[in-house]
Coordinates of C-alpha atoms and ligand atoms in Angstrom, one line a residue:
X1 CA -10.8 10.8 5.8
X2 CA -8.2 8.5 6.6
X3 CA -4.7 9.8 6.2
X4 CA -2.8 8.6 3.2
X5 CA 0.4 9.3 4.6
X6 CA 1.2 9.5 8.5
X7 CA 0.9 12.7 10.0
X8 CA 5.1 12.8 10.6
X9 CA 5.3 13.3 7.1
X10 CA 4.1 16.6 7.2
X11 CA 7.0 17.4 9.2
X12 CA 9.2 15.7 7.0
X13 CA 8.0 17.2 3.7
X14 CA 8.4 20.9 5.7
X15 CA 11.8 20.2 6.4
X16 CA 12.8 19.4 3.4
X17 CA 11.2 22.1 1.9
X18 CA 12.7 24.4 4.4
X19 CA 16.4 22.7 3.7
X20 CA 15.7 23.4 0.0
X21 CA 14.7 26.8 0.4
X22 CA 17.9 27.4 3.1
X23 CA 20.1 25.8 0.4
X24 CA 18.7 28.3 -2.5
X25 CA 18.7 30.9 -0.3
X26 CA 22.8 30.2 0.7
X27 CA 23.8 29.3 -2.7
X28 CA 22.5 32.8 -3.5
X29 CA 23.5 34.5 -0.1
X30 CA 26.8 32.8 -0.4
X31 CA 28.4 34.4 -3.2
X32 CA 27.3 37.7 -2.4
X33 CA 28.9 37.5 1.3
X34 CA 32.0 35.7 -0.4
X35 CA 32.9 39.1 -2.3
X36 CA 32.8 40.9 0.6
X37 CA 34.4 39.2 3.1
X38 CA 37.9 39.7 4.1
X39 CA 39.0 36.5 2.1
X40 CA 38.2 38.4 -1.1
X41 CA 39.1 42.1 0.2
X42 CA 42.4 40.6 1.6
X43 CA 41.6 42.9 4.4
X44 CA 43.9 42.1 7.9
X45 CA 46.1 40.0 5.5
X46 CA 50.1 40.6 6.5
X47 CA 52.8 39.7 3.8
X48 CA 56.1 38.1 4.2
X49 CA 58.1 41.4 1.9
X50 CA 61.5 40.6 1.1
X51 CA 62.8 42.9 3.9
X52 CA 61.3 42.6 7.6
X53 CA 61.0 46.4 7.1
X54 CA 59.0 47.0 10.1
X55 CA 56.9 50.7 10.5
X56 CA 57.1 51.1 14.6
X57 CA 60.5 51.0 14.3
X58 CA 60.3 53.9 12.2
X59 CA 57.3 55.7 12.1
X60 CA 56.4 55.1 15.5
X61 CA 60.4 54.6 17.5
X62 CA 61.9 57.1 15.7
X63 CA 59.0 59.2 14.7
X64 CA 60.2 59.3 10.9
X65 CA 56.9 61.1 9.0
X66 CA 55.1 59.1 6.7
X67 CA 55.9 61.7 3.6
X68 CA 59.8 61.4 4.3
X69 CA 59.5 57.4 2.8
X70 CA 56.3 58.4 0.9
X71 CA 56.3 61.9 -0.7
X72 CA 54.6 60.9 -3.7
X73 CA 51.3 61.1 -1.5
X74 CA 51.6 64.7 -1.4
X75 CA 52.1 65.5 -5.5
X76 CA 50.6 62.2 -7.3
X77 CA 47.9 59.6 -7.3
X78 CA 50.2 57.5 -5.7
X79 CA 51.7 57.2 -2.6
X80 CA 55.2 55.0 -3.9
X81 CA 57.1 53.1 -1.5
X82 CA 60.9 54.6 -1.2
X83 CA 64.1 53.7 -3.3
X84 CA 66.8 51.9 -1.8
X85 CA 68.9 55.2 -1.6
X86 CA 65.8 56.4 0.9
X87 CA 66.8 53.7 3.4
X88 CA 70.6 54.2 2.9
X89 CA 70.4 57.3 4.0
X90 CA 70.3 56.4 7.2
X91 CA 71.9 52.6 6.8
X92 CA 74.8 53.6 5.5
X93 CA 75.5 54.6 8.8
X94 CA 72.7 52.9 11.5
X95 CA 72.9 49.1 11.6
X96 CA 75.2 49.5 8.7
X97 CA 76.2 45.7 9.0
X98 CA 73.0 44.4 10.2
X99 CA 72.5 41.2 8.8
X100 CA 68.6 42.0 8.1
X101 CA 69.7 45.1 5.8
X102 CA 72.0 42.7 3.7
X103 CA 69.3 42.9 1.1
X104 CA 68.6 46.3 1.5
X105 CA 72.3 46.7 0.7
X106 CA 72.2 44.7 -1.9
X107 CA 69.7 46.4 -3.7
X108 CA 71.8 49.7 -3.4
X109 CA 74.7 48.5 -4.9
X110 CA 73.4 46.5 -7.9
X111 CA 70.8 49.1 -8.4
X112 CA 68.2 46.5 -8.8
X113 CA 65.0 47.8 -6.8
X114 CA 63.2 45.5 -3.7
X115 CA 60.6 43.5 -4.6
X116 CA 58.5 44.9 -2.1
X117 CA 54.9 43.5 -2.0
X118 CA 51.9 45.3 -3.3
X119 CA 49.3 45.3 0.1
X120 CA 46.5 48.2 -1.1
X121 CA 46.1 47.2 -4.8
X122 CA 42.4 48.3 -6.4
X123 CA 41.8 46.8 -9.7
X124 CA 43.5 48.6 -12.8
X125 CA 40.0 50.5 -14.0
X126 CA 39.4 51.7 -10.3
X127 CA 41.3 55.3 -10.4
X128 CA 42.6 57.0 -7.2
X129 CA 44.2 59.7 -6.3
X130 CA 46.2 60.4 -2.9
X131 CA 47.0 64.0 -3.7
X132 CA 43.6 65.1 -3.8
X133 CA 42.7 63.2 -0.6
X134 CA 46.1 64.9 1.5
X135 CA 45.5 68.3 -0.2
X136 CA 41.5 67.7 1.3
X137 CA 43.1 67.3 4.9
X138 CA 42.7 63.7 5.3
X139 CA 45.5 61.6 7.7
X140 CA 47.0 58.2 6.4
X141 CA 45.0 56.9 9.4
X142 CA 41.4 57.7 7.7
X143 CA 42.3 54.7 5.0
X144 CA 45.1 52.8 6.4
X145 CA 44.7 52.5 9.9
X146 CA 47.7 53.0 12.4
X147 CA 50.4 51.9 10.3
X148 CA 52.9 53.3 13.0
X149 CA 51.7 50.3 15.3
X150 CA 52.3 47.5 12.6
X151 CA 55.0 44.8 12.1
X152 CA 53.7 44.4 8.7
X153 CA 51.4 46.5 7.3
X154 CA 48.0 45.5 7.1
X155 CA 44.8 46.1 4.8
X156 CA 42.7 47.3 7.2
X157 CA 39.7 48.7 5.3
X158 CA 37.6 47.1 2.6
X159 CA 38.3 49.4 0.0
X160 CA 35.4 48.2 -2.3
X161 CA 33.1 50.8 -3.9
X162 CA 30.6 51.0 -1.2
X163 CA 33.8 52.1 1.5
X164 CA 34.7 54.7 -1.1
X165 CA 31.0 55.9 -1.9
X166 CA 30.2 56.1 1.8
X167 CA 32.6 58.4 2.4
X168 CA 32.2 60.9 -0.9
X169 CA 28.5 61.2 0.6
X170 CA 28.8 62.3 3.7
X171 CA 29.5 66.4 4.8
X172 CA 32.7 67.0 5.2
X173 CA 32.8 70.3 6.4
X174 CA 33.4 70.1 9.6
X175 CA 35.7 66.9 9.6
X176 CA 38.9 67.7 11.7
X177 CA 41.8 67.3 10.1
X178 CA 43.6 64.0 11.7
X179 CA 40.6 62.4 13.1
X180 CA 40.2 59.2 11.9
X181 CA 37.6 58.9 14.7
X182 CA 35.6 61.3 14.1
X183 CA 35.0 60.5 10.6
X184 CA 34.4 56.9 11.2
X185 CA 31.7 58.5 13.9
X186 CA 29.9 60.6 11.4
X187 CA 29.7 57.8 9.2
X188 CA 27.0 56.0 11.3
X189 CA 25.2 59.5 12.8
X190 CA 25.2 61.4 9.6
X191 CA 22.3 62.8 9.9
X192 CA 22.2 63.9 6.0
X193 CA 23.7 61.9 3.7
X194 CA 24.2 63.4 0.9
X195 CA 27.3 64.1 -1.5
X196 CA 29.0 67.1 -0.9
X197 CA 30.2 67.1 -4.6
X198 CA 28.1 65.2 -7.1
X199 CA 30.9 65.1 -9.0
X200 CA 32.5 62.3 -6.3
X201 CA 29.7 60.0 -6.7
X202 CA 29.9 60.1 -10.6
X203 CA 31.0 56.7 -12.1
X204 CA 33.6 58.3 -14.1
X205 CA 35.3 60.2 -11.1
X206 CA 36.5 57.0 -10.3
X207 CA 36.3 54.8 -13.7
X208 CA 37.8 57.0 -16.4
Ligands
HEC301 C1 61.5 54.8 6.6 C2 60.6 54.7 5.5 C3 59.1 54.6 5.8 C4 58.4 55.4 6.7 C5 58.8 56.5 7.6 C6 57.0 55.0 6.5 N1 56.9 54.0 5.5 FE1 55.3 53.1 4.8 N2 56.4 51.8 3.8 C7 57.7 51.8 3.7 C8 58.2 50.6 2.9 C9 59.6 50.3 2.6 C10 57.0 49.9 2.5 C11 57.0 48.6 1.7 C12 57.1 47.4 2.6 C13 55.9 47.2 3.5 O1 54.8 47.0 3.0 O2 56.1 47.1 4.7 C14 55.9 50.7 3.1 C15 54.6 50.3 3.0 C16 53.5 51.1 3.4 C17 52.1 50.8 3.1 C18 51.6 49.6 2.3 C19 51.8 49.8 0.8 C20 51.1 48.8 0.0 O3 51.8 48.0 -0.6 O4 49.9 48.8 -0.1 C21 51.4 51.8 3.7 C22 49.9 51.9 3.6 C23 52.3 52.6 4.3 N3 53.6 52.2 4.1 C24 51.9 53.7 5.1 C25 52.7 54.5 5.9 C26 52.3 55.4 6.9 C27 50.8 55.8 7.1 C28 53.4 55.9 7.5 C29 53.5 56.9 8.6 C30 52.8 56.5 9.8 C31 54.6 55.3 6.8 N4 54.1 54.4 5.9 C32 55.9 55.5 7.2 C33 58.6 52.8 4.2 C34 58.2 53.7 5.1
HEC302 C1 65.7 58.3 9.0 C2 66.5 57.1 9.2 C3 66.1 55.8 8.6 C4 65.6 55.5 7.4 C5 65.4 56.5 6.2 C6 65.4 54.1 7.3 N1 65.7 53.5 8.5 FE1 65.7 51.5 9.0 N2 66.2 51.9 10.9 C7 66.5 53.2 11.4 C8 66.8 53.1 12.8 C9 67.1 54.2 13.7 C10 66.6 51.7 13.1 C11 66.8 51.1 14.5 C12 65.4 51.1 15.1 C13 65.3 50.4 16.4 O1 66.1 49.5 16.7 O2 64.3 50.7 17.1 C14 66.3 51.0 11.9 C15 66.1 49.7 11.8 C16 65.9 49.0 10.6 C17 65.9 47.5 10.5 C18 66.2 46.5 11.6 C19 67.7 46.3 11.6 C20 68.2 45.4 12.7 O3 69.3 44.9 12.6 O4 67.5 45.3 13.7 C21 65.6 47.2 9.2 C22 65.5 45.9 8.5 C23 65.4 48.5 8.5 N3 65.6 49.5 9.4 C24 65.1 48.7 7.2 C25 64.9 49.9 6.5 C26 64.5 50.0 5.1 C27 64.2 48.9 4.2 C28 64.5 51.3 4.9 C29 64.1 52.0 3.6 C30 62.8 51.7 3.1 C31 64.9 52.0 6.1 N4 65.1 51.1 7.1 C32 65.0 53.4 6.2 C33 66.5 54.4 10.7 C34 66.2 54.5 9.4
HEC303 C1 41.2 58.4 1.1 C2 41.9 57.2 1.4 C3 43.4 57.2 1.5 C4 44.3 58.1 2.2 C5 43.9 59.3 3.0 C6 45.6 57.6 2.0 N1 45.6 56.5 1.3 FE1 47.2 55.3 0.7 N2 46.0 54.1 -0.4 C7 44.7 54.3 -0.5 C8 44.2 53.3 -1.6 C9 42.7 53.2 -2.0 C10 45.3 52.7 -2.1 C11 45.4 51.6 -3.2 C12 45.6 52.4 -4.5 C13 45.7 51.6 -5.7 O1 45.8 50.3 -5.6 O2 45.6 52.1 -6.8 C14 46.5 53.2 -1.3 C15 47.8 52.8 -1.5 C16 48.9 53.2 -0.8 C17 50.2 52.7 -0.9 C18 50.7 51.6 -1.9 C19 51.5 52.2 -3.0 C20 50.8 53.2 -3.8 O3 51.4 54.2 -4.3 O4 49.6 53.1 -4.1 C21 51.0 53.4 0.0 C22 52.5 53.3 0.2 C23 50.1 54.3 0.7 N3 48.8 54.2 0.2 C24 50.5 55.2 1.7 C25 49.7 56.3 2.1 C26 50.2 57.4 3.0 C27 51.7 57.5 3.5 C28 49.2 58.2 3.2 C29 49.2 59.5 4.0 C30 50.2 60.5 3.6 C31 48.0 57.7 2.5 N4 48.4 56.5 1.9 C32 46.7 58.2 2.6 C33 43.9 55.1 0.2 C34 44.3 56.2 0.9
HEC304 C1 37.7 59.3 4.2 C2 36.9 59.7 3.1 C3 37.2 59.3 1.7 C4 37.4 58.0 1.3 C5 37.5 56.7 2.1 C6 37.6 58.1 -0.2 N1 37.5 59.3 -0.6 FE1 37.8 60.0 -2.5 N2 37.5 61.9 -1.9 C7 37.0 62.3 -0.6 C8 36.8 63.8 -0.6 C9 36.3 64.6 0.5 C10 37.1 64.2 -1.9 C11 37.0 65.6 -2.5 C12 38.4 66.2 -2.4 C13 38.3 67.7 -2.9 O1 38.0 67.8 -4.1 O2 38.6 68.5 -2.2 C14 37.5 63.0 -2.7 C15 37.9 63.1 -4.0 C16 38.2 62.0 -4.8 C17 38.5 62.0 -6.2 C18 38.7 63.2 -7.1 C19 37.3 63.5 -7.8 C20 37.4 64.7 -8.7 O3 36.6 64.6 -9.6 O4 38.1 65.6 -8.4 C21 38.6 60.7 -6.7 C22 39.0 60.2 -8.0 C23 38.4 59.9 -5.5 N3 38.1 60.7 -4.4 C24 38.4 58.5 -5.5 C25 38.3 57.7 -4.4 C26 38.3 56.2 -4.4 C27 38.4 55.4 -5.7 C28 38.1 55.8 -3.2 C29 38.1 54.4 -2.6 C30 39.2 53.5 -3.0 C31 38.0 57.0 -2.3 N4 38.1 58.1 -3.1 C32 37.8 57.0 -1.0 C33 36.9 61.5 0.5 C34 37.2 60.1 0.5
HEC305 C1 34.2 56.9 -5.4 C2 34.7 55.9 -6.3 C3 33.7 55.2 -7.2 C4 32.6 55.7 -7.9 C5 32.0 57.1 -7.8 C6 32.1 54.5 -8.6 N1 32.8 53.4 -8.4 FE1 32.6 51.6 -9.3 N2 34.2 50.8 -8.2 C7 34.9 51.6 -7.3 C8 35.9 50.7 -6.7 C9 37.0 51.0 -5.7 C10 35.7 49.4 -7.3 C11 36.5 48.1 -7.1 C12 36.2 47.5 -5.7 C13 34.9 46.7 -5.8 O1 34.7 45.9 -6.7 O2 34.1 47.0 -4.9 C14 34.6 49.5 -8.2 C15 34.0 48.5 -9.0 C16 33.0 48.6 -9.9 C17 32.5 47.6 -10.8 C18 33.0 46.1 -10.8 C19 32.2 45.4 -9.7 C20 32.8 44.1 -9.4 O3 32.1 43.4 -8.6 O4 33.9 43.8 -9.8 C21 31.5 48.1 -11.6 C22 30.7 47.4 -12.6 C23 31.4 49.5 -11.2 N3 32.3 49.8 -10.2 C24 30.5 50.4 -11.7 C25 30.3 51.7 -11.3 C26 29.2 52.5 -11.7 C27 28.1 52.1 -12.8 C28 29.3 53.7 -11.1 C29 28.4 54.9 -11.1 C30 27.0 54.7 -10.7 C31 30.4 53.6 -10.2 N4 31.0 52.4 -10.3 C32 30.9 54.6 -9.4 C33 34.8 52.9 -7.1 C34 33.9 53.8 -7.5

């Protein structure tokens, strides 16, 4: 039978069948990888906070612990950021005319707090707890990375449902206290997954 269309066609209809299906498949995939990418996390995202406040210098130079500027950790669900009397402390006396403390001095004397800007913020029907996680043995380093090395302090995991979940299902037993390694490590090799509590993957553990 004589061809009613030239054979190219063919190609031409499969490619634009294939470019439909691609675009269907995007406009679904899109989405989907949208909410979980790092645009939407803010993951690796440094603020401009109204202090260059910078955590080497402290944490890391001076080896000030992370509970002397945030205590809360220990006793609340959250971890707080210190009061302007905190950093006077020390200012009053160190750098006490430095020119980058002027708001920190500022703040001190008008009472008005910093303005500090919120990195880690789940949404408001998302409930955590830091006490529960310190008390458990866990380091700052297991969810924020090593703040001690950064200028400005960075988002560095996803902290969507599936980052908290993965973790609440895996054994814990024999997780060492400060190794942020280690548990990242028996995330992949787990060779049982399953929740050590049921009670951690319950929806209302975490949406109450
Ligand atoms: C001298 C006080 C001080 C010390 C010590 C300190 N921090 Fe901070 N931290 C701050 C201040 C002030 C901010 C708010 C400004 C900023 O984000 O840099 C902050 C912010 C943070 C944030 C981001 C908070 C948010 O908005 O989500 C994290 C996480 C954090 N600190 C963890 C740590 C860890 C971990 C350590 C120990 C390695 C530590 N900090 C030591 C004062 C301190
Ligand atoms: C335990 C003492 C201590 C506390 C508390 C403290 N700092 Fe400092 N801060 C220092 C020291 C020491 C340096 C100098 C570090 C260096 O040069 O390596 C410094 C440096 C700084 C600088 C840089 C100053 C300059 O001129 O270079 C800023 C800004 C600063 N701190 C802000 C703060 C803020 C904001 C707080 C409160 C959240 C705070 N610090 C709490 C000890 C402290
Ligand atoms: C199990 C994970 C985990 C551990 C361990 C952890 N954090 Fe957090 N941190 C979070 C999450 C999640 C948030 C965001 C909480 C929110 O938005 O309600 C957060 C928020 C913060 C904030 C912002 C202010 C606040 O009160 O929420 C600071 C500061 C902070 N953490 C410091 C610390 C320090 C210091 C330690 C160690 C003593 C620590 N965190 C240990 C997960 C953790
Ligand atoms: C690094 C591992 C780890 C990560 C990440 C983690 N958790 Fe947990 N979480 C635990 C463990 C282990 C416990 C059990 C503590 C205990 O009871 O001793 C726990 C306990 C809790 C509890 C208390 C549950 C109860 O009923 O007592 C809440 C709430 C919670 N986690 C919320 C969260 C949320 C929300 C996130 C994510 C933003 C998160 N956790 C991320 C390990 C983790
Ligand atoms: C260990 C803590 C934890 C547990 C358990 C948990 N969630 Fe979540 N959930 C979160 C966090 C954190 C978020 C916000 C981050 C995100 O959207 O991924 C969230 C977000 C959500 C959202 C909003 C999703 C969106 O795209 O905005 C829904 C709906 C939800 N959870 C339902 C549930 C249900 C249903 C269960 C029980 C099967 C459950 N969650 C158990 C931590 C938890």
């Amino acid at each position: 039978m004589a061809a009613l269309y030239p054979r190219w066609s063919n190609t031409v209809y499969r490619l634009a069948l294939l470019g439909i299906l691609l675009g269907a498949a995007s406009a679904i995939a899109g989405p989907m990888l949208y909410v979980r990418s790092t645009y939407n996390t803010s993951q690796f995202t440094p603020y401009e906070q109204p202090v260059e406040f910078d955590h080497r210098h402290h944490a890391r130079d001076d080896g000030i612990e992370c509970l002397y500027c945030h205590s809360a950790a220990e006793r609340s669900s959250n971890a707080g950021v210190p009061s302007t009397g905190v950093c006077m402390g020390c200012h009053a006396q160190v750098y006490k005319d430095s020119p980058l403390l002027a708001t920190v001095r500022q703040s001190y004397f008008t009472g008005t707090p910093i303005n500090w800007k919120r990195v880690h913020d789940l949404p408001d029907f998302v409930y955590f707890d830091h006490s529960v996680h310190i008390a458990r043995g866990f380091d700052c380093s297991a969810c924020h990375g090593d703040v001690g090395m950064m200028a400005r302090v960075e988002q560095v995991q996803p902290l969507t449902m599936g980052w908290c979940i993965d973790c609440h299902t895996v054994e814990h037993t024999t997780l060492p206290n400060d190794a942020w390694e280690a548990s990242m490590q028996m995330l992949i090799t787990a060779p049982t997954r399953k929740p050590e509590i049921t009670s951690l993957v319950t929806c209302t553990a975490c949406h109450r």
